Amino acid sequence: MSAGENPVTRLLGDVDTSIKNSEFADWYPVSKKEFRDTVRSPWIWLLSFIFIVLFALPAMLGLYFNIGQQFADAGASLTSDAYVQFALPIAAPLLPAVAIVIGYAAIARESERGSLKILLSLPYTRGEILAGKFVGRSAITLIPVTVGLLTALLVLVPSQIEVAWETYLLFALATMAYGVVFTAFAIGLSAALKTARRTMAASLGIYVYLQVFWSNLGPGLGRLLSDHANISQVTRLHVELFVSLLSPITAYQTLVQELLQDSAIRSRILLTSSPQAACEEMLGGTIEMTQTGPQCAEAALPPQYGTVAVVGYLLLWLVVPLVAGYFTFEGKDL
Amino acid sequence: MAAIELDGVTKQFGNLTALQGVDLTVEEGEIFGFLGPNGAGKSTTINILLDFVRATDGSATVLGHDIHDKSKAIRARTGVLPEGYDVYDRLTGRQHLQFVVESKGADDDPDALAERVGIADAIDRKAGGYSKGMQQRLVLAMALVGEPDLLILDEPTTGLDPNGARLMRELIREENERGATVFFSSHILGQVEAVCDTVGILQDGRLIAKDSVEGLREAAAGDTVLRVTLADADGVADASAAVEGIDEVSAVTADGATLTVTCDGDAKMAVLNAVEESGNEVANFETEEASLDEVFAAYTGEQEQTQPEVDA
């Protein structure tokens, strides 16, 4: 590095060198290679562009129609929470699709085409290759997410819509984690399955199932158990809530709703077939009408439905596929 | 210490037995040619050495390390040109080389490596646009990164033109002179014959021969055919009688001034001495050694068609 280079380049160079020299970062060159290679895929650019546009669209429309000013004129104030409320149903189904396209080819494609032989000829364990691919491809996923979040912010700041920074930053964090989870999910399947085509089919299949059918699974199971096992209403609500939280899509949405509504309890009971019964019978609270709609007061949320637990359920979709993928890949003949 | 040591290595893919109890030692510093027809199990052996596939039975070490438990340490000191590989289409030659340099913690200059294999002009182009031969040169350059102690080259001349094949042989010799052990597989005998110290022949998953190139020739073809032309045809009968008296000679025929002698390879001098002692002058002589093609054919069971013809 010559001294004449600009400070950003020098900083990046220094970071690069220090990671390279770290004892635990043998996988680092793999992640760099992976990033450089994947970032040149035109498909990923196209998909990212679509994601960014759709993700930032509510904010742009808000600016265009000068919604913030209209609220201000009416004596109310509008914050970025309203944007998040609109962006959430866009990000929740779209981001997994982007992440799956970024992740699915990670190992299966290389194994099919033979470049994995070049990679495995180098001094890496298979675990290091998986780690490098996870880091490199997650970084790719974070590009459209970050650009989308920044674009929305750039539109929100000059508009009359006030930015609620804390909520926005936590939403950004949750959305990044959500993207990384689905990238890991696709990479894990890619390590476990034989071909890229099968990986794509399996990951999209699971994604569609989660998106379309999982919401029926909890209630269906609850009904089945109450019809045939004669479980109580409370148990049935527990089954519904617990099962629905196991979906990463639901987990992400309820975490963001929790931020927006400033209430974990309210965002959880809305996931059950009967929020009122869930509040009163399951959580021992009472429904009270407030300015912001019905609230479940004096209720205590058991730890398995708490924020930490739900973050844990979301991260299970990162850990389980990667671990399963690792063990399959480790035992596999090329 | 042996560079490569296989001990009873067996590999089964379902019902198919790819390797059956292969024992093999490759000494440090030698150029070892691993010869065999397609499907004999050469690539499977190499894949096992690199831990790409796991042996069903037996054990092996490379550079003194267990091939499975210490595979990473082996690959840190080994340069590999695998068979059936693919380059990263979207990355340039330079990015490929930089990646390997970083991966091995080496400090080679990508330009110098590209120069060595003759792709310096193309180093900043995407490897997806390279011809098969250029890709092969690129991967060879990647194998040379970090002065490896061992080079494992699987069918290295595949896709190379004659110039490329010559370059490959030169590089193999250079690397060997630097101190590297070279293990390369081929089904093209000329390649092996030209550079190898030792050759192993694999067929149907079994190592059927291992010897020096010369040793193999003798072992397979047995006898050398020697044609001795005398200065004077009158002395043929005496010379013939003298040569027949040598233990290592199995047949002598005379035709005009020429004697055709079938003998052990190392009896050549004895034959010529006997001819001179019988009072004749040798005008000319030539030997016919079995080529490695014939050796190979003899070992792999096609003896009849390709045995060198001997005058009756």
mmCIF file of N, CA, C and O in Angstrom, chain A residues 208-282:
data_model
loop_
_atom_site.group_PDB
_atom_site.id
_atom_site.type_symbol
_atom_site.label_atom_id
_atom_site.label_comp_id
_atom_site.label_asym_id
_atom_site.label_seq_id
_atom_site.Cartn_x
_atom_site.Cartn_y
_atom_site.Cartn_z
ATOM 1 N N VAL A 208 -41.816 -21.473 -0.393
ATOM 2 C CA VAL A 208 -43.227 -21.326 -0.755
ATOM 3 C C VAL A 208 -44.118 -21.960 0.318
ATOM 4 O O VAL A 208 -45.134 -21.400 0.715
ATOM 5 N N TYR A 209 -43.685 -23.110 0.826
ATOM 6 C CA TYR A 209 -44.459 -23.753 1.890
ATOM 7 C C TYR A 209 -44.567 -22.842 3.108
ATOM 8 O O TYR A 209 -45.650 -22.651 3.670
ATOM 9 N N LEU A 210 -43.414 -22.262 3.487
ATOM 10 C CA LEU A 210 -43.414 -21.358 4.649
ATOM 11 C C LEU A 210 -44.308 -20.152 4.393
ATOM 12 O O LEU A 210 -45.059 -19.713 5.256
ATOM 13 N N GLN A 211 -44.212 -19.634 3.193
ATOM 14 C CA GLN A 211 -44.923 -18.406 2.844
ATOM 15 C C GLN A 211 -46.434 -18.644 2.744
ATOM 16 O O GLN A 211 -47.231 -17.859 3.230
ATOM 17 N N VAL A 212 -46.795 -19.755 2.101
ATOM 18 C CA VAL A 212 -48.203 -19.953 1.764
ATOM 19 C C VAL A 212 -48.938 -20.846 2.760
ATOM 20 O O VAL A 212 -50.076 -20.564 3.141
ATOM 21 N N PHE A 213 -48.284 -21.908 3.199
ATOM 22 C CA PHE A 213 -49.024 -22.916 3.967
ATOM 23 C C PHE A 213 -48.730 -22.937 5.459
ATOM 24 O O PHE A 213 -49.501 -23.471 6.230
ATOM 25 N N TRP A 214 -47.583 -22.384 5.859
ATOM 26 C CA TRP A 214 -47.198 -22.527 7.268
ATOM 27 C C TRP A 214 -48.216 -21.873 8.197
ATOM 28 O O TRP A 214 -48.462 -22.363 9.295
ATOM 29 N N SER A 215 -48.807 -20.759 7.734
ATOM 30 C CA SER A 215 -49.755 -20.059 8.602
ATOM 31 C C SER A 215 -50.966 -20.941 8.928
ATOM 32 O O SER A 215 -51.647 -20.719 9.919
ATOM 33 N N ASN A 216 -51.222 -21.953 8.106
ATOM 34 C CA ASN A 216 -52.336 -22.870 8.387
ATOM 35 C C ASN A 216 -51.911 -24.033 9.277
ATOM 36 O O ASN A 216 -52.749 -24.737 9.811
ATOM 37 N N LEU A 217 -50.603 -24.217 9.380
ATOM 38 C CA LEU A 217 -50.110 -25.403 10.079
ATOM 39 C C LEU A 217 -50.465 -25.359 11.564
ATOM 40 O O LEU A 217 -50.998 -26.329 12.117
ATOM 41 N N GLY A 218 -50.180 -24.214 12.218
ATOM 42 C CA GLY A 218 -50.455 -24.083 13.651
ATOM 43 C C GLY A 218 -51.933 -24.284 13.963
ATOM 44 O O GLY A 218 -52.287 -25.174 14.756
ATOM 45 N N PRO A 219 -52.804 -23.482 13.335
ATOM 46 C CA PRO A 219 -54.246 -23.660 13.570
ATOM 47 C C PRO A 219 -54.722 -25.068 13.225
ATOM 48 O O PRO A 219 -55.538 -25.661 13.959
ATOM 49 N N GLY A 220 -54.205 -25.626 12.133
ATOM 50 C CA GLY A 220 -54.625 -26.974 11.711
ATOM 51 C C GLY A 220 -54.257 -28.003 12.765
ATOM 52 O O GLY A 220 -55.058 -28.852 13.149
ATOM 53 N N LEU A 221 -53.020 -27.899 13.238
ATOM 54 C CA LEU A 221 -52.528 -28.823 14.256
ATOM 55 C C LEU A 221 -53.333 -28.664 15.545
ATOM 56 O O LEU A 221 -53.703 -29.649 16.191
ATOM 57 N N GLY A 222 -53.621 -27.383 15.880
ATOM 58 C CA GLY A 222 -54.414 -27.094 17.075
ATOM 59 C C GLY A 222 -55.785 -27.748 16.989
ATOM 60 O O GLY A 222 -56.246 -28.393 17.942
ATOM 61 N N ARG A 223 -56.423 -27.613 15.819
ATOM 62 C CA ARG A 223 -57.753 -28.186 15.636
ATOM 63 C C ARG A 223 -57.700 -29.703 15.731
ATOM 64 O O ARG A 223 -58.504 -30.343 16.404
ATOM 65 N N LEU A 224 -56.698 -30.261 15.070
ATOM 66 C CA LEU A 224 -56.538 -31.715 15.064
ATOM 67 C C LEU A 224 -56.388 -32.240 16.483
ATOM 68 O O LEU A 224 -57.051 -33.203 16.895
ATOM 69 N N LEU A 225 -55.531 -31.571 17.276
ATOM 70 C CA LEU A 225 -55.281 -32.011 18.648
ATOM 71 C C LEU A 225 -56.518 -31.822 19.516
ATOM 72 O O LEU A 225 -56.814 -32.669 20.371
ATOM 73 N N SER A 226 -57.240 -30.727 19.282
ATOM 74 C CA SER A 226 -58.414 -30.530 20.144
ATOM 75 C C SER A 226 -59.545 -31.470 19.747
ATOM 76 O O SER A 226 -60.330 -31.900 20.582
ATOM 77 N N ASP A 227 -59.613 -31.841 18.470
ATOM 78 C CA ASP A 227 -60.640 -32.798 18.030
ATOM 79 C C ASP A 227 -60.332 -34.208 18.506
ATOM 80 O O ASP A 227 -61.223 -34.949 18.918
ATOM 81 N N HIS A 228 -59.067 -34.600 18.416
ATOM 82 C CA HIS A 228 -58.747 -36.006 18.653
ATOM 83 C C HIS A 228 -58.047 -36.262 19.977
ATOM 84 O O HIS A 228 -58.151 -37.352 20.526
ATOM 85 N N ALA A 229 -57.313 -35.283 20.495
ATOM 86 C CA ALA A 229 -56.597 -35.506 21.750
ATOM 87 C C ALA A 229 -57.279 -34.755 22.886
ATOM 88 O O ALA A 229 -56.820 -34.806 24.026
ATOM 89 N N ASN A 230 -58.322 -34.048 22.533
ATOM 90 C CA ASN A 230 -59.121 -33.366 23.550
ATOM 91 C C ASN A 230 -58.311 -32.382 24.403
ATOM 92 O O ASN A 230 -58.441 -32.337 25.616
ATOM 93 N N ILE A 231 -57.432 -31.605 23.711
ATOM 94 C CA ILE A 231 -56.631 -30.644 24.461
ATOM 95 C C ILE A 231 -57.475 -29.410 24.779
ATOM 96 O O ILE A 231 -58.465 -29.134 24.109
ATOM 97 N N SER A 232 -57.061 -28.669 25.780
ATOM 98 C CA SER A 232 -57.821 -27.487 26.202
ATOM 99 C C SER A 232 -57.620 -26.347 25.218
ATOM 100 O O SER A 232 -56.694 -26.361 24.388
ATOM 101 N N GLN A 233 -58.465 -25.355 25.339
ATOM 102 C CA GLN A 233 -58.379 -24.156 24.504
ATOM 103 C C GLN A 233 -57.011 -23.486 24.651
ATOM 104 O O GLN A 233 -56.400 -23.084 23.681
ATOM 105 N N VAL A 234 -56.517 -23.430 25.912
ATOM 106 C CA VAL A 234 -55.229 -22.780 26.172
ATOM 107 C C VAL A 234 -54.100 -23.528 25.481
ATOM 108 O O VAL A 234 -53.253 -22.935 24.804
ATOM 109 N N THR A 235 -54.102 -24.845 25.625
ATOM 110 C CA THR A 235 -53.076 -25.645 24.981
ATOM 111 C C THR A 235 -53.113 -25.429 23.464
ATOM 112 O O THR A 235 -52.079 -25.306 22.809
ATOM 113 N N ARG A 236 -54.333 -25.376 22.947
ATOM 114 C CA ARG A 236 -54.508 -25.192 21.518
ATOM 115 C C ARG A 236 -53.878 -23.862 21.068
ATOM 116 O O ARG A 236 -53.199 -23.800 20.053
ATOM 117 N N LEU A 237 -54.074 -22.804 21.858
ATOM 118 C CA LEU A 237 -53.483 -21.505 21.518
ATOM 119 C C LEU A 237 -51.959 -21.550 21.591
ATOM 120 O O LEU A 237 -51.259 -20.979 20.763
ATOM 121 N N HIS A 238 -51.471 -22.278 22.602
ATOM 122 C CA HIS A 238 -50.015 -22.446 22.699
ATOM 123 C C HIS A 238 -49.452 -23.107 21.449
ATOM 124 O O HIS A 238 -48.430 -22.675 20.909
ATOM 125 N N VAL A 239 -50.137 -24.178 21.027
ATOM 126 C CA VAL A 239 -49.679 -24.895 19.828
ATOM 127 C C VAL A 239 -49.657 -23.947 18.621
ATOM 128 O O VAL A 239 -48.672 -23.858 17.889
ATOM 129 N N GLU A 240 -50.761 -23.200 18.469
ATOM 130 C CA GLU A 240 -50.850 -22.272 17.327
ATOM 131 C C GLU A 240 -49.711 -21.266 17.322
ATOM 132 O O GLU A 240 -49.042 -21.068 16.310
ATOM 133 N N LEU A 241 -49.501 -20.646 18.481
ATOM 134 C CA LEU A 241 -48.512 -19.587 18.551
ATOM 135 C C LEU A 241 -47.100 -20.142 18.362
ATOM 136 O O LEU A 241 -46.299 -19.606 17.580
ATOM 137 N N PHE A 242 -46.846 -21.237 19.069
ATOM 138 C CA PHE A 242 -45.490 -21.787 19.005
ATOM 139 C C PHE A 242 -45.144 -22.230 17.578
ATOM 140 O O PHE A 242 -44.088 -21.910 17.054
ATOM 141 N N VAL A 243 -46.060 -22.960 16.957
ATOM 142 C CA VAL A 243 -45.800 -23.449 15.597
ATOM 143 C C VAL A 243 -45.596 -22.278 14.638
ATOM 144 O O VAL A 243 -44.667 -22.289 13.825
ATOM 145 N N SER A 244 -46.437 -21.236 14.761
ATOM 146 C CA SER A 244 -46.281 -20.156 13.782
ATOM 147 C C SER A 244 -44.972 -19.394 13.988
ATOM 148 O O SER A 244 -44.365 -18.931 13.025
ATOM 149 N N LEU A 245 -44.485 -19.327 15.228
ATOM 150 C CA LEU A 245 -43.216 -18.628 15.464
ATOM 151 C C LEU A 245 -42.006 -19.371 14.910
ATOM 152 O O LEU A 245 -40.934 -18.800 14.736
ATOM 153 N N LEU A 246 -42.206 -20.676 14.652
ATOM 154 C CA LEU A 246 -41.074 -21.451 14.121
ATOM 155 C C LEU A 246 -40.782 -21.123 12.661
ATOM 156 O O LEU A 246 -39.723 -21.453 12.154
ATOM 157 N N SER A 247 -41.707 -20.457 11.987
ATOM 158 C CA SER A 247 -41.417 -20.042 10.612
ATOM 159 C C SER A 247 -40.542 -18.796 10.653
ATOM 160 O O SER A 247 -40.847 -17.838 11.358
ATOM 161 N N PRO A 248 -39.451 -18.780 9.881
ATOM 162 C CA PRO A 248 -38.571 -17.601 9.916
ATOM 163 C C PRO A 248 -39.281 -16.350 9.391
ATOM 164 O O PRO A 248 -38.981 -15.245 9.826
ATOM 165 N N ILE A 249 -40.222 -16.566 8.461
ATOM 166 C CA ILE A 249 -40.932 -15.421 7.895
ATOM 167 C C ILE A 249 -41.800 -14.782 8.980
ATOM 168 O O ILE A 249 -41.787 -13.561 9.174
ATOM 169 N N THR A 250 -42.530 -15.613 9.737
ATOM 170 C CA THR A 250 -43.358 -15.102 10.830
ATOM 171 C C THR A 250 -42.494 -14.482 11.920
ATOM 172 O O THR A 250 -42.821 -13.432 12.469
ATOM 173 N N ALA A 251 -41.399 -15.162 12.239
ATOM 174 C CA ALA A 251 -40.528 -14.668 13.315
ATOM 175 C C ALA A 251 -40.029 -13.262 12.986
ATOM 176 O O ALA A 251 -40.072 -12.361 13.825
ATOM 177 N N TYR A 252 -39.571 -13.078 11.736
ATOM 178 C CA TYR A 252 -39.085 -11.756 11.319
ATOM 179 C C TYR A 252 -40.200 -10.719 11.414
ATOM 180 O O TYR A 252 -40.011 -9.628 11.965
ATOM 181 N N GLN A 253 -41.372 -11.069 10.912
ATOM 182 C CA GLN A 253 -42.475 -10.101 10.894
ATOM 183 C C GLN A 253 -42.923 -9.724 12.300
ATOM 184 O O GLN A 253 -43.169 -8.554 12.586
ATOM 185 N N THR A 254 -42.996 -10.725 13.172
ATOM 186 C CA THR A 254 -43.476 -10.406 14.527
ATOM 187 C C THR A 254 -42.442 -9.579 15.291
ATOM 188 O O THR A 254 -42.778 -8.739 16.118
ATOM 189 N N LEU A 255 -41.161 -9.803 14.981
ATOM 190 C CA LEU A 255 -40.129 -8.988 15.634
ATOM 191 C C LEU A 255 -40.227 -7.530 15.197
ATOM 192 O O LEU A 255 -40.079 -6.614 16.003
ATOM 193 N N VAL A 256 -40.475 -7.304 13.898
ATOM 194 C CA VAL A 256 -40.596 -5.924 13.414
ATOM 195 C C VAL A 256 -41.897 -5.303 13.939
ATOM 196 O O VAL A 256 -41.909 -4.153 14.373
ATOM 197 N N GLN A 257 -42.979 -6.081 13.960
ATOM 198 C CA GLN A 257 -44.244 -5.582 14.503
ATOM 199 C C GLN A 257 -44.082 -5.186 15.964
ATOM 200 O O GLN A 257 -44.648 -4.185 16.430
ATOM 201 N N GLU A 258 -43.295 -5.993 16.660
ATOM 202 C CA GLU A 258 -43.029 -5.711 18.066
ATOM 203 C C GLU A 258 -42.379 -4.325 18.221
ATOM 204 O O GLU A 258 -42.692 -3.568 19.143
ATOM 205 N N LEU A 259 -41.474 -3.980 17.287
ATOM 206 C CA LEU A 259 -40.831 -2.661 17.303
ATOM 207 C C LEU A 259 -41.846 -1.558 17.011
ATOM 208 O O LEU A 259 -41.884 -0.536 17.692
ATOM 209 N N LEU A 260 -42.651 -1.807 15.991
ATOM 210 C CA LEU A 260 -43.589 -0.775 15.553
ATOM 211 C C LEU A 260 -44.674 -0.522 16.594
ATOM 212 O O LEU A 260 -45.077 0.607 16.833
ATOM 213 N N GLN A 261 -45.148 -1.592 17.219
ATOM 214 C CA GLN A 261 -46.253 -1.457 18.167
ATOM 215 C C GLN A 261 -45.758 -1.300 19.577
ATOM 216 O O GLN A 261 -46.558 -1.156 20.501
ATOM 217 N N ASP A 262 -44.423 -1.402 19.712
ATOM 218 C CA ASP A 262 -43.823 -1.250 21.020
ATOM 219 C C ASP A 262 -44.398 -2.245 22.026
ATOM 220 O O ASP A 262 -44.515 -1.948 23.205
ATOM 221 N N SER A 263 -44.834 -3.403 21.518
ATOM 222 C CA SER A 263 -45.404 -4.401 22.424
ATOM 223 C C SER A 263 -45.206 -5.797 21.839
ATOM 224 O O SER A 263 -45.746 -6.120 20.782
ATOM 225 N N ALA A 264 -44.423 -6.594 22.543
ATOM 226 C CA ALA A 264 -44.207 -7.966 22.101
ATOM 227 C C ALA A 264 -45.498 -8.761 22.214
ATOM 228 O O ALA A 264 -45.862 -9.529 21.335
ATOM 229 N N ILE A 265 -46.230 -8.505 23.328
ATOM 230 C CA ILE A 265 -47.458 -9.280 23.586
ATOM 231 C C ILE A 265 -48.457 -9.094 22.445
ATOM 232 O O ILE A 265 -48.979 -10.069 21.890
ATOM 233 N N ARG A 266 -48.662 -7.845 22.073
ATOM 234 C CA ARG A 266 -49.666 -7.577 21.056
ATOM 235 C C ARG A 266 -49.270 -8.216 19.715
ATOM 236 O O ARG A 266 -50.095 -8.825 19.027
ATOM 237 N N SER A 267 -47.991 -8.114 19.372
ATOM 238 C CA SER A 267 -47.584 -8.679 18.084
ATOM 239 C C SER A 267 -47.664 -10.208 18.091
ATOM 240 O O SER A 267 -47.852 -10.823 17.055
ATOM 241 N N ARG A 268 -47.552 -10.813 19.288
ATOM 242 C CA ARG A 268 -47.636 -12.289 19.346
ATOM 243 C C ARG A 268 -49.094 -12.770 19.301
ATOM 244 O O ARG A 268 -49.410 -13.705 18.576
ATOM 245 N N ILE A 269 -49.972 -12.139 20.110
ATOM 246 C CA ILE A 269 -51.340 -12.679 20.159
ATOM 247 C C ILE A 269 -52.041 -12.522 18.811
ATOM 248 O O ILE A 269 -52.936 -13.298 18.475
ATOM 249 N N LEU A 270 -51.567 -11.553 18.018
ATOM 250 C CA LEU A 270 -52.178 -11.376 16.693
ATOM 251 C C LEU A 270 -51.847 -12.541 15.755
ATOM 252 O O LEU A 270 -52.420 -12.681 14.686
ATOM 253 N N LEU A 271 -50.907 -13.366 16.174
ATOM 254 C CA LEU A 271 -50.556 -14.533 15.349
ATOM 255 C C LEU A 271 -51.494 -15.707 15.596
ATOM 256 O O LEU A 271 -51.462 -16.698 14.878
ATOM 257 N N THR A 272 -52.315 -15.636 16.645
ATOM 258 C CA THR A 272 -53.211 -16.750 16.952
ATOM 259 C C THR A 272 -54.571 -16.531 16.281
ATOM 260 O O THR A 272 -54.879 -15.430 15.816
ATOM 261 N N SER A 273 -55.363 -17.598 16.259
ATOM 262 C CA SER A 273 -56.675 -17.495 15.614
ATOM 263 C C SER A 273 -57.624 -16.646 16.457
ATOM 264 O O SER A 273 -58.595 -16.114 15.955
ATOM 265 N N SER A 274 -57.330 -16.519 17.753
ATOM 266 C CA SER A 274 -58.209 -15.729 18.606
ATOM 267 C C SER A 274 -57.371 -14.871 19.556
ATOM 268 O O SER A 274 -57.042 -15.288 20.667
ATOM 269 N N PRO A 275 -56.994 -13.657 19.124
ATOM 270 C CA PRO A 275 -56.135 -12.801 19.944
ATOM 271 C C PRO A 275 -56.724 -12.538 21.330
ATOM 272 O O PRO A 275 -55.995 -12.508 22.325
ATOM 273 N N GLN A 276 -58.035 -12.392 21.401
ATOM 274 C CA GLN A 276 -58.635 -12.096 22.696
ATOM 275 C C GLN A 276 -58.464 -13.263 23.671
ATOM 276 O O GLN A 276 -58.034 -13.094 24.816
ATOM 277 N N ALA A 277 -58.764 -14.459 23.185
ATOM 278 C CA ALA A 277 -58.606 -15.640 24.030
ATOM 279 C C ALA A 277 -57.141 -15.832 24.399
ATOM 280 O O ALA A 277 -56.813 -16.197 25.534
ATOM 281 N N ALA A 278 -56.274 -15.542 23.429
ATOM 282 C CA ALA A 278 -54.848 -15.694 23.704
ATOM 283 C C ALA A 278 -54.434 -14.760 24.821
ATOM 284 O O ALA A 278 -53.664 -15.123 25.713
ATOM 285 N N CYS A 279 -54.941 -13.526 24.786
ATOM 286 C CA CYS A 279 -54.592 -12.552 25.812
ATOM 287 C C CYS A 279 -55.156 -12.976 27.170
ATOM 288 O O CYS A 279 -54.428 -13.052 28.158
ATOM 289 N N GLU A 280 -56.411 -13.291 27.179
ATOM 290 C CA GLU A 280 -57.065 -13.507 28.466
ATOM 291 C C GLU A 280 -56.808 -14.884 29.053
ATOM 292 O O GLU A 280 -56.493 -15.020 30.228
ATOM 293 N N GLU A 281 -56.936 -15.907 28.219
ATOM 294 C CA GLU A 281 -56.822 -17.262 28.758
ATOM 295 C C GLU A 281 -55.388 -17.764 28.823
ATOM 296 O O GLU A 281 -54.992 -18.426 29.769
ATOM 297 N N MET A 282 -54.628 -17.422 27.762
ATOM 298 C CA MET A 282 -53.272 -17.973 27.717
ATOM 299 C C MET A 282 -52.301 -17.121 28.532
ATOM 300 O O MET A 282 -51.426 -17.636 29.222
#
